[in-house]
Short mmCIF file of C-alpha atoms in Angstrom, two decimals:
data_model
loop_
_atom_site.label_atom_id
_atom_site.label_comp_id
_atom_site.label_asym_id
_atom_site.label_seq_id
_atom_site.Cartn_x
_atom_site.Cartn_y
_atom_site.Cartn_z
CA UNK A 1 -3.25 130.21 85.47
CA UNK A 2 -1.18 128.31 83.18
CA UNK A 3 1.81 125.82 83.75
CA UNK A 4 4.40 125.04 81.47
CA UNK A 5 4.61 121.10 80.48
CA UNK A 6 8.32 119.73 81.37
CA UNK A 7 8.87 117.73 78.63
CA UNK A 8 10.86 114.28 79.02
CA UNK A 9 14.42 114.38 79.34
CA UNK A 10 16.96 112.15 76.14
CA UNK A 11 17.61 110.10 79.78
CA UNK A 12 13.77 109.61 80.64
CA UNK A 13 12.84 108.77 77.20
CA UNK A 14 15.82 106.29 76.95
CA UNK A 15 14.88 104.31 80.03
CA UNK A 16 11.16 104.22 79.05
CA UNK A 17 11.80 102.98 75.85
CA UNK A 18 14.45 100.37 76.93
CA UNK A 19 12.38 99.10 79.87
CA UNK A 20 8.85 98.87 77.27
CA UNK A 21 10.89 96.43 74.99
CA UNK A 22 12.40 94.65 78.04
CA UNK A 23 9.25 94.01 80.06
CA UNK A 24 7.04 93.19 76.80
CA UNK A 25 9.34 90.60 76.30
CA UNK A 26 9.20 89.37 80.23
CA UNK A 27 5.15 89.55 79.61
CA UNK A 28 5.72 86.79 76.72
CA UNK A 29 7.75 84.46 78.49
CA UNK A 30 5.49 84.96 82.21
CA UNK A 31 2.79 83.79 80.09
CA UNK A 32 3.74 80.77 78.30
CA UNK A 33 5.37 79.72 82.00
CA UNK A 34 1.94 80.40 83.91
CA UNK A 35 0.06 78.31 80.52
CA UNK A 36 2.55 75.58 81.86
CA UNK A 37 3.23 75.48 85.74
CA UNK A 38 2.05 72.93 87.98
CA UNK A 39 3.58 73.83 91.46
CA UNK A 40 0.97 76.25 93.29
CA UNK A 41 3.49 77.68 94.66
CA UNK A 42 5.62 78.74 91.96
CA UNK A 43 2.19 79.87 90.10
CA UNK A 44 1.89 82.35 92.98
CA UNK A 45 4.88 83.53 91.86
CA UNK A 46 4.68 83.94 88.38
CA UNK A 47 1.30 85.65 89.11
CA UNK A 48 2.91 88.66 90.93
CA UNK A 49 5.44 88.68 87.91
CA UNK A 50 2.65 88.50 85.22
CA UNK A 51 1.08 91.41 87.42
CA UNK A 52 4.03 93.63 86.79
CA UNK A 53 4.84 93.08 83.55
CA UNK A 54 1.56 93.92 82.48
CA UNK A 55 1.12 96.91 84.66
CA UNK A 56 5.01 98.09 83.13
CA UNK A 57 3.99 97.48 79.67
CA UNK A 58 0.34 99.61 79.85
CA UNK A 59 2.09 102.63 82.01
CA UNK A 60 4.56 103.44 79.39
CA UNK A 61 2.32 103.25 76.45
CA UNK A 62 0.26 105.16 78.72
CA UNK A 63 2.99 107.92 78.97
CA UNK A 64 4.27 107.51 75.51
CA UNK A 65 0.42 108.40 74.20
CA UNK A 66 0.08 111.41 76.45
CA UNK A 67 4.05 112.45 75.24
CA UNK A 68 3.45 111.95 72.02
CA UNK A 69 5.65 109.43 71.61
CA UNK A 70 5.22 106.60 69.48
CA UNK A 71 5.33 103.06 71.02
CA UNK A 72 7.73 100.55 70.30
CA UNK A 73 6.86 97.44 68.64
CA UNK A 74 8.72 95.20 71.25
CA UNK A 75 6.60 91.89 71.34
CA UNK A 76 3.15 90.62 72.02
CA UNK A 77 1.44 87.58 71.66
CA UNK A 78 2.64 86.53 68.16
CA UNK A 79 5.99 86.00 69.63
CA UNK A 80 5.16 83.29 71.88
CA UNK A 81 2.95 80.21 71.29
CA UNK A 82 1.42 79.26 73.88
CA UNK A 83 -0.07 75.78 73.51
CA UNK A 84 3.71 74.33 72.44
CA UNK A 85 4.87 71.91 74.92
CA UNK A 86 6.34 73.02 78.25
CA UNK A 87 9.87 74.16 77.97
CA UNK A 88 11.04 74.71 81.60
CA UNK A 89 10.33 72.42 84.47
CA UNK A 90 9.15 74.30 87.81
CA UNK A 91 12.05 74.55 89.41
CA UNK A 92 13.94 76.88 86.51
CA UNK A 93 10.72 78.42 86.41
CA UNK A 94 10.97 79.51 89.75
CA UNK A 95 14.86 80.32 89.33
CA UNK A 96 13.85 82.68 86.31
CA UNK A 97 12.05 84.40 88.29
CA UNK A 98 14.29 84.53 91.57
CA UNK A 99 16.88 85.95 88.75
CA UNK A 100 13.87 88.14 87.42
CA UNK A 101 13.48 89.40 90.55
CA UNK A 102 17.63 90.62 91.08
CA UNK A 103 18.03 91.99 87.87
CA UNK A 104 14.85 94.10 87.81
CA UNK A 105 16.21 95.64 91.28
CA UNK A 106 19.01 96.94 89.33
CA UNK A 107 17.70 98.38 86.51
CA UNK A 108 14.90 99.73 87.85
CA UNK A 109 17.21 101.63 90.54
CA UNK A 110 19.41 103.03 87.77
CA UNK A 111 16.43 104.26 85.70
CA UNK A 112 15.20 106.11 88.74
CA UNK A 113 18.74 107.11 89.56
CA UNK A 114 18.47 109.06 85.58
CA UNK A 115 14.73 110.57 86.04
CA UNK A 116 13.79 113.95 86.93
CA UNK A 117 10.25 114.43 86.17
CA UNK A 118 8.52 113.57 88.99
CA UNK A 119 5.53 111.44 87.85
CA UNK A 120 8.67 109.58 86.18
CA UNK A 121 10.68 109.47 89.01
CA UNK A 122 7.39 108.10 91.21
CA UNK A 123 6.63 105.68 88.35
CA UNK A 124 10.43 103.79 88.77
CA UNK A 125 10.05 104.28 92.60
CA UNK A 126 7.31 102.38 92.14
CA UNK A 127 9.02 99.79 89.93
CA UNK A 128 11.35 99.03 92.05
CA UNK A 129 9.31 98.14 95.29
CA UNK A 130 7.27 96.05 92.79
CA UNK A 131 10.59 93.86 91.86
CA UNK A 132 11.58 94.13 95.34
CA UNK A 133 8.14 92.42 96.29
CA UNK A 134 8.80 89.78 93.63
CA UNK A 135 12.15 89.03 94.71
CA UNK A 136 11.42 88.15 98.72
CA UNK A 137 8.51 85.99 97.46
CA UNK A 138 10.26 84.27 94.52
CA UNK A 139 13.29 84.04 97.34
CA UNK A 140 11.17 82.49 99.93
CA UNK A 141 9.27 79.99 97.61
CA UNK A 142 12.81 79.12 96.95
CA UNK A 143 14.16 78.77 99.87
CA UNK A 144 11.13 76.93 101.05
CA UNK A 145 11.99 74.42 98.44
CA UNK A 146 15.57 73.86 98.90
CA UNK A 147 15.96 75.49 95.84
CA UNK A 148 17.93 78.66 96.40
CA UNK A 149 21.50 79.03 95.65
CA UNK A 150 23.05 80.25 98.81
CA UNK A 151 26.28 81.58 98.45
CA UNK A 152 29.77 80.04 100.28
CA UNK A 153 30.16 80.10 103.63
CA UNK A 154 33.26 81.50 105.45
CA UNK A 155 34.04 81.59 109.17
CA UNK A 156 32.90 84.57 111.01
CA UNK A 157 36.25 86.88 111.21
CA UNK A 158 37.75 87.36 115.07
CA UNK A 159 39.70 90.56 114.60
CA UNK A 160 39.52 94.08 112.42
CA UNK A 161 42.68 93.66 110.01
CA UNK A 162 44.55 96.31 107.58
CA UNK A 163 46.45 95.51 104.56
CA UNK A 164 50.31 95.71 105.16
CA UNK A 165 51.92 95.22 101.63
CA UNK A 166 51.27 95.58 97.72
CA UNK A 167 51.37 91.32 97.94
CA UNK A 168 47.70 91.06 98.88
CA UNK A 169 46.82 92.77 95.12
CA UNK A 170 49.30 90.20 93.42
CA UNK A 171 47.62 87.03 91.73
CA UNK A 172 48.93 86.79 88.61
CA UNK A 173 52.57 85.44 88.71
CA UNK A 174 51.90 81.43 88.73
CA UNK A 175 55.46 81.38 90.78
CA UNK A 176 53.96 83.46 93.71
CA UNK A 177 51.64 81.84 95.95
CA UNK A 178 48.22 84.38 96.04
CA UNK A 179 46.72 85.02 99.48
CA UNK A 180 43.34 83.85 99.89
CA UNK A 181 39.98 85.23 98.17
CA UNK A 182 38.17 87.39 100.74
CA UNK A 183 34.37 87.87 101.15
CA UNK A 184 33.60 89.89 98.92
CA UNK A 185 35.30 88.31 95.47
CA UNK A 186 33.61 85.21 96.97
CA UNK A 187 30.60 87.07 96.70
CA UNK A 188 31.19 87.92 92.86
CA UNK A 189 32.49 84.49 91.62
CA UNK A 190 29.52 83.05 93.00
CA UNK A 191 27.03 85.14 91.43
CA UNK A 192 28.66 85.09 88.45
CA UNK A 193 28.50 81.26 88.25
CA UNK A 194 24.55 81.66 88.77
CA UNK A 195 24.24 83.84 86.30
CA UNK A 196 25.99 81.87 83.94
CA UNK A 197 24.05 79.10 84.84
CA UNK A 198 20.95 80.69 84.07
CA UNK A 199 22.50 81.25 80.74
CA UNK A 200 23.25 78.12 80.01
CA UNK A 201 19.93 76.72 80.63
CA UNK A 202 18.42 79.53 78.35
CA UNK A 203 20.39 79.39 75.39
CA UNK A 204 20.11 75.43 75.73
CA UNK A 205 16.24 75.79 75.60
CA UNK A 206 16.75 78.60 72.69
CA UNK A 207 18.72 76.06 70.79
CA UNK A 208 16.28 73.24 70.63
CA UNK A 209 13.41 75.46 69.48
CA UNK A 210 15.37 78.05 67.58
CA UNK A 211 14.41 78.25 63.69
CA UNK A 212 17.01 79.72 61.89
CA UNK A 213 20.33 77.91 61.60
CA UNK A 214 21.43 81.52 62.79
CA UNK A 215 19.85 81.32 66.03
CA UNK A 216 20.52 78.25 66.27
CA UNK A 217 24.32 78.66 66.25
CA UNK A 218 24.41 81.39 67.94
CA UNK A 219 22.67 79.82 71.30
CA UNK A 220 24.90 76.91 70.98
CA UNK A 221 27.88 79.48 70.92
CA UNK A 222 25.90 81.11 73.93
CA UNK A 223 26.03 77.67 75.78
CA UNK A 224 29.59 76.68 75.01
CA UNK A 225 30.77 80.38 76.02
CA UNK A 226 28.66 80.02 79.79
CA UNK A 227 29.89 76.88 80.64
CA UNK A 228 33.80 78.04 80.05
CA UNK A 229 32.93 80.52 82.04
CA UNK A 230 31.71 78.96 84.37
CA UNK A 231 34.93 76.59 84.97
CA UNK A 232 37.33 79.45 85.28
CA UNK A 233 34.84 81.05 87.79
CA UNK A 234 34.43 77.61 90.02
CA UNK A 235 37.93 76.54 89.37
CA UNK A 236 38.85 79.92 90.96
CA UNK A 237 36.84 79.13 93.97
CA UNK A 238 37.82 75.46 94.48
CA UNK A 239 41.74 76.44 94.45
CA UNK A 240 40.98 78.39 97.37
CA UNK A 241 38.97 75.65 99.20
CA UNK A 242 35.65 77.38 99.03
CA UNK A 243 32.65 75.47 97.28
CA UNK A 244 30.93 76.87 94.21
CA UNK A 245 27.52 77.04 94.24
CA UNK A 246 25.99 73.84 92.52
CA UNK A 247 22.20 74.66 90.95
CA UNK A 248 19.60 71.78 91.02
CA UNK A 249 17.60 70.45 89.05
CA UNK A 250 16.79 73.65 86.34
CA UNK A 251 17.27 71.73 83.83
CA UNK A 252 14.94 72.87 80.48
CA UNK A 253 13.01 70.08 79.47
CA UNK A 254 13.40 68.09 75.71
CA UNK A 255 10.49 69.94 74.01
CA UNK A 256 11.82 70.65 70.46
CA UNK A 257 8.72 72.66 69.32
CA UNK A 258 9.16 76.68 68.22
CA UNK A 259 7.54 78.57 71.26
CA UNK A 260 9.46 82.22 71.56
CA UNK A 261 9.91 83.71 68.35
CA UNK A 262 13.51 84.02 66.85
CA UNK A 263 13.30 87.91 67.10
CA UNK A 264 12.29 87.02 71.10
CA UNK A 265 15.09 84.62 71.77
CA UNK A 266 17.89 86.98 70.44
CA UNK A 267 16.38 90.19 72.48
CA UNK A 268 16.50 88.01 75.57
CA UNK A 269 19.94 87.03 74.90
CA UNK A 270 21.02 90.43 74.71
CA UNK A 271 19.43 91.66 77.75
CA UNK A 272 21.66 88.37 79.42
CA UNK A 273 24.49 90.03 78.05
CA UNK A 274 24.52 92.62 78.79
CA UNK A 275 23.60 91.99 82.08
CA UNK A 276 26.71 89.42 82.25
CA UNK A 277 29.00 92.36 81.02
CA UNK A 278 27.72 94.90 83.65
CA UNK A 279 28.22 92.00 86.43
CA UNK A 280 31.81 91.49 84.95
CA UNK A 281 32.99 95.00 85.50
CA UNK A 282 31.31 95.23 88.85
CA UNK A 283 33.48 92.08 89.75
CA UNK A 284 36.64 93.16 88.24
CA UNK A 285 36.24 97.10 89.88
CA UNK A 286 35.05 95.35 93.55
CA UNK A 287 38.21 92.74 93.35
CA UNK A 288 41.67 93.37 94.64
CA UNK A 289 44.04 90.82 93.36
CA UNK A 290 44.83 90.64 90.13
CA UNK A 291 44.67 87.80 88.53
CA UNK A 292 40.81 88.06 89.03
CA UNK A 293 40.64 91.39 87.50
CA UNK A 294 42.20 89.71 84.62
CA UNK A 295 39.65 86.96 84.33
CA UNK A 296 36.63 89.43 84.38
CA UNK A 297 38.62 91.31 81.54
CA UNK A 298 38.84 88.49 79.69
CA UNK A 299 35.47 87.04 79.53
CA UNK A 300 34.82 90.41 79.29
CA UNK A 301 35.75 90.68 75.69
CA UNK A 302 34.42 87.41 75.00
CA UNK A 303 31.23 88.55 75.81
CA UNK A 304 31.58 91.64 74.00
CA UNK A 305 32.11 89.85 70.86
CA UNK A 306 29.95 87.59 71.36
CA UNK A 307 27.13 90.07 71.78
CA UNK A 308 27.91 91.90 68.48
CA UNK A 309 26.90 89.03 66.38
CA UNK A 310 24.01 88.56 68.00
CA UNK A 311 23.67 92.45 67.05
CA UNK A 312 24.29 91.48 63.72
CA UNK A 313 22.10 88.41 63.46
CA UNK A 314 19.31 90.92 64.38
CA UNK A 315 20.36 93.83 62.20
CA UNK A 316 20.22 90.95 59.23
CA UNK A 317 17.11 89.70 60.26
CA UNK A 318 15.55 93.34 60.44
CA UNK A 319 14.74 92.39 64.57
CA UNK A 320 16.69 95.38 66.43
CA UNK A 321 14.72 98.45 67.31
CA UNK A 322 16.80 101.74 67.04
CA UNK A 323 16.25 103.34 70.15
CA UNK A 324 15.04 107.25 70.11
CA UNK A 325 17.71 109.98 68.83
CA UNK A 326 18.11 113.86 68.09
CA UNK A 327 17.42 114.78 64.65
CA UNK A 328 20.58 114.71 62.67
CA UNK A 329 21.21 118.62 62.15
CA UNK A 330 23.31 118.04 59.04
CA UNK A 331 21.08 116.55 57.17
CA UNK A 332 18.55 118.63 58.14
CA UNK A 333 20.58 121.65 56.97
CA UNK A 334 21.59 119.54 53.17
CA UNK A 335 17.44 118.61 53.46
CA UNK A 336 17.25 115.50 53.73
#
């Protein structure tokens, strides 16, 4: 008897492809950090993330040779030199990670939430209890440490309470006091300030090693763009009374030597980016008053813009990968 192959769906191939790039590039910059680490602790956590990178990166070129498929270039060990000097102390090491860790839940959920197939779908399932894993240890180690970024603190409520009036959306008018932020934009601002802090520490290490003037300004711009951010986000917090988080000491160290590749260091910024745009309109759509949905908007667009140069750097630079697409019928009907 004879079964018919399912072939891979435009939203299978698309997440494959997507998360082959992205965790190629994680491989790179697991391995120059576990070249470098000195904290046993955090090595036992970059282990379990070297771990799954590699087993990501040989199960899709695993599929992609059984589809068919050719494999992306994404990166390898030419984009990353090893025996440079160390770039990150321990403790951003370890907050990489933790951030690793909370991204990869989320994409890995979505690109099970788009799969059919079910080797595919048992593949991301898989995925995600991997980054799951990573995330409670890289959480503990951090908490252990006194180095996790726990967010604000409010007191416990005493009664259920419904909204009364179209006041508790208002926010913007600077002439009408705004009622308090509740838990949940808490939640967001915070998050958003870590995030933004991890970005600042990345595009400050990307700067320094950079080696084109492009990259070079662009990572600055990167820096200068987080840290505005960053203000409008705590200021929002501290006019309300309620702390924003502070990081420690993840500070990138003074190393000035090339160890990512150019083409490397852009990618990553994109993927933070992105990521920053998709935590932006999750903000904006779980906030209520408005002059916080206003914010997101605006940094929004900054972002936005900012990420199409960095498209454009890459496009110049012949770095971007075009992802996979349908034949163009047109021109195959005109033959070309």
């Amino acid at each position: 008897m004879t079964t018919n192959k399912i072939d891979l769906t435009a939203a299978e191939i698309g997440v494959l492809w997507t998360s082959y790039l992205y965790d190629s590039m994680t491989l790179q910059v697991i391995r120059f950090m576990k070249e470098k680490v000195e904290d046993s602790e955090v090595e036992s956590v970059i282990n379990e993330a070297l771990m799954i990178a590699k087993n990501h990166v040989q199960k899709i070129e695993s599929l992609f040779t059984e589809e068919s498929i050719p494999i992306p270039h994404g990166f390898s060990e030419k984009d990353v030199e090893k025996s440079a000097p160390d770039l990150f102390t321990d403790t951003f090491k370890l907050t990489y990670l933790v951030h690793t860790g909370r991204v990869g839940m989320i994409i890995q959920t979505s690109n099970l939430a788009v799969s059919a197939r079910k080797d595919i779908r048992d593949y991301f399932q898989s995925c995600l209890e991997r980054v799951i894993k990573l995330y409670q240890l890289s959480t503990d180690v951090a908490l252990q440490k006194g180095l996790y970024l726990r967010r604000p603190y409010i007191p416990y409520p005493k009664q259920v309470s419904y909204i009364l009036n179209n006041d508790y959306l208002s926010g913007i008018n600077p002439f009408k006091k705004h009622r308090m932020l509740n838990a949940i934009e808490i939640t967001h601002l915070s998050l958003n300030i870590e995030t933004n802090q991890v970005g600042v520490m990345l595009s400050s290490a990307f700067m320094q090693t950079a080696q084109s003037e492009d990259v070079k300004n662009f990572m600055k711009r990167g820096k200068d763009i987080s840290k505005k951010h960053i203000d409008i986000l705590s200021d929002t917090l501290l006019k309300d009374d309620v702390q924003a988080p502070i990081s420690p000491n993840h500070a990138v160290t003074d190393a000035t030597t090339p160890v990512f590749s150019d083409k490397l260091m852009m990618f990553h910024m994109s993927l933070l980016t992105g990521a920053g745009t998709g935590n932006y309109a999750t903000a904006a759509g779980a906030s209520q008053r408005t002059d916080l949905i206003a914010n997101y908007e605006r940094m929004s667009v900054e972002v936005a813009q900012f990420a199409k140069s960095g498209a454009d750097i890459m496009i110049k630079y012949r770095w971007l990968e075009e992802p996979p697409a349908p034949p163009n019928r047109e021109q195959l009907g005109n033959n070309k």
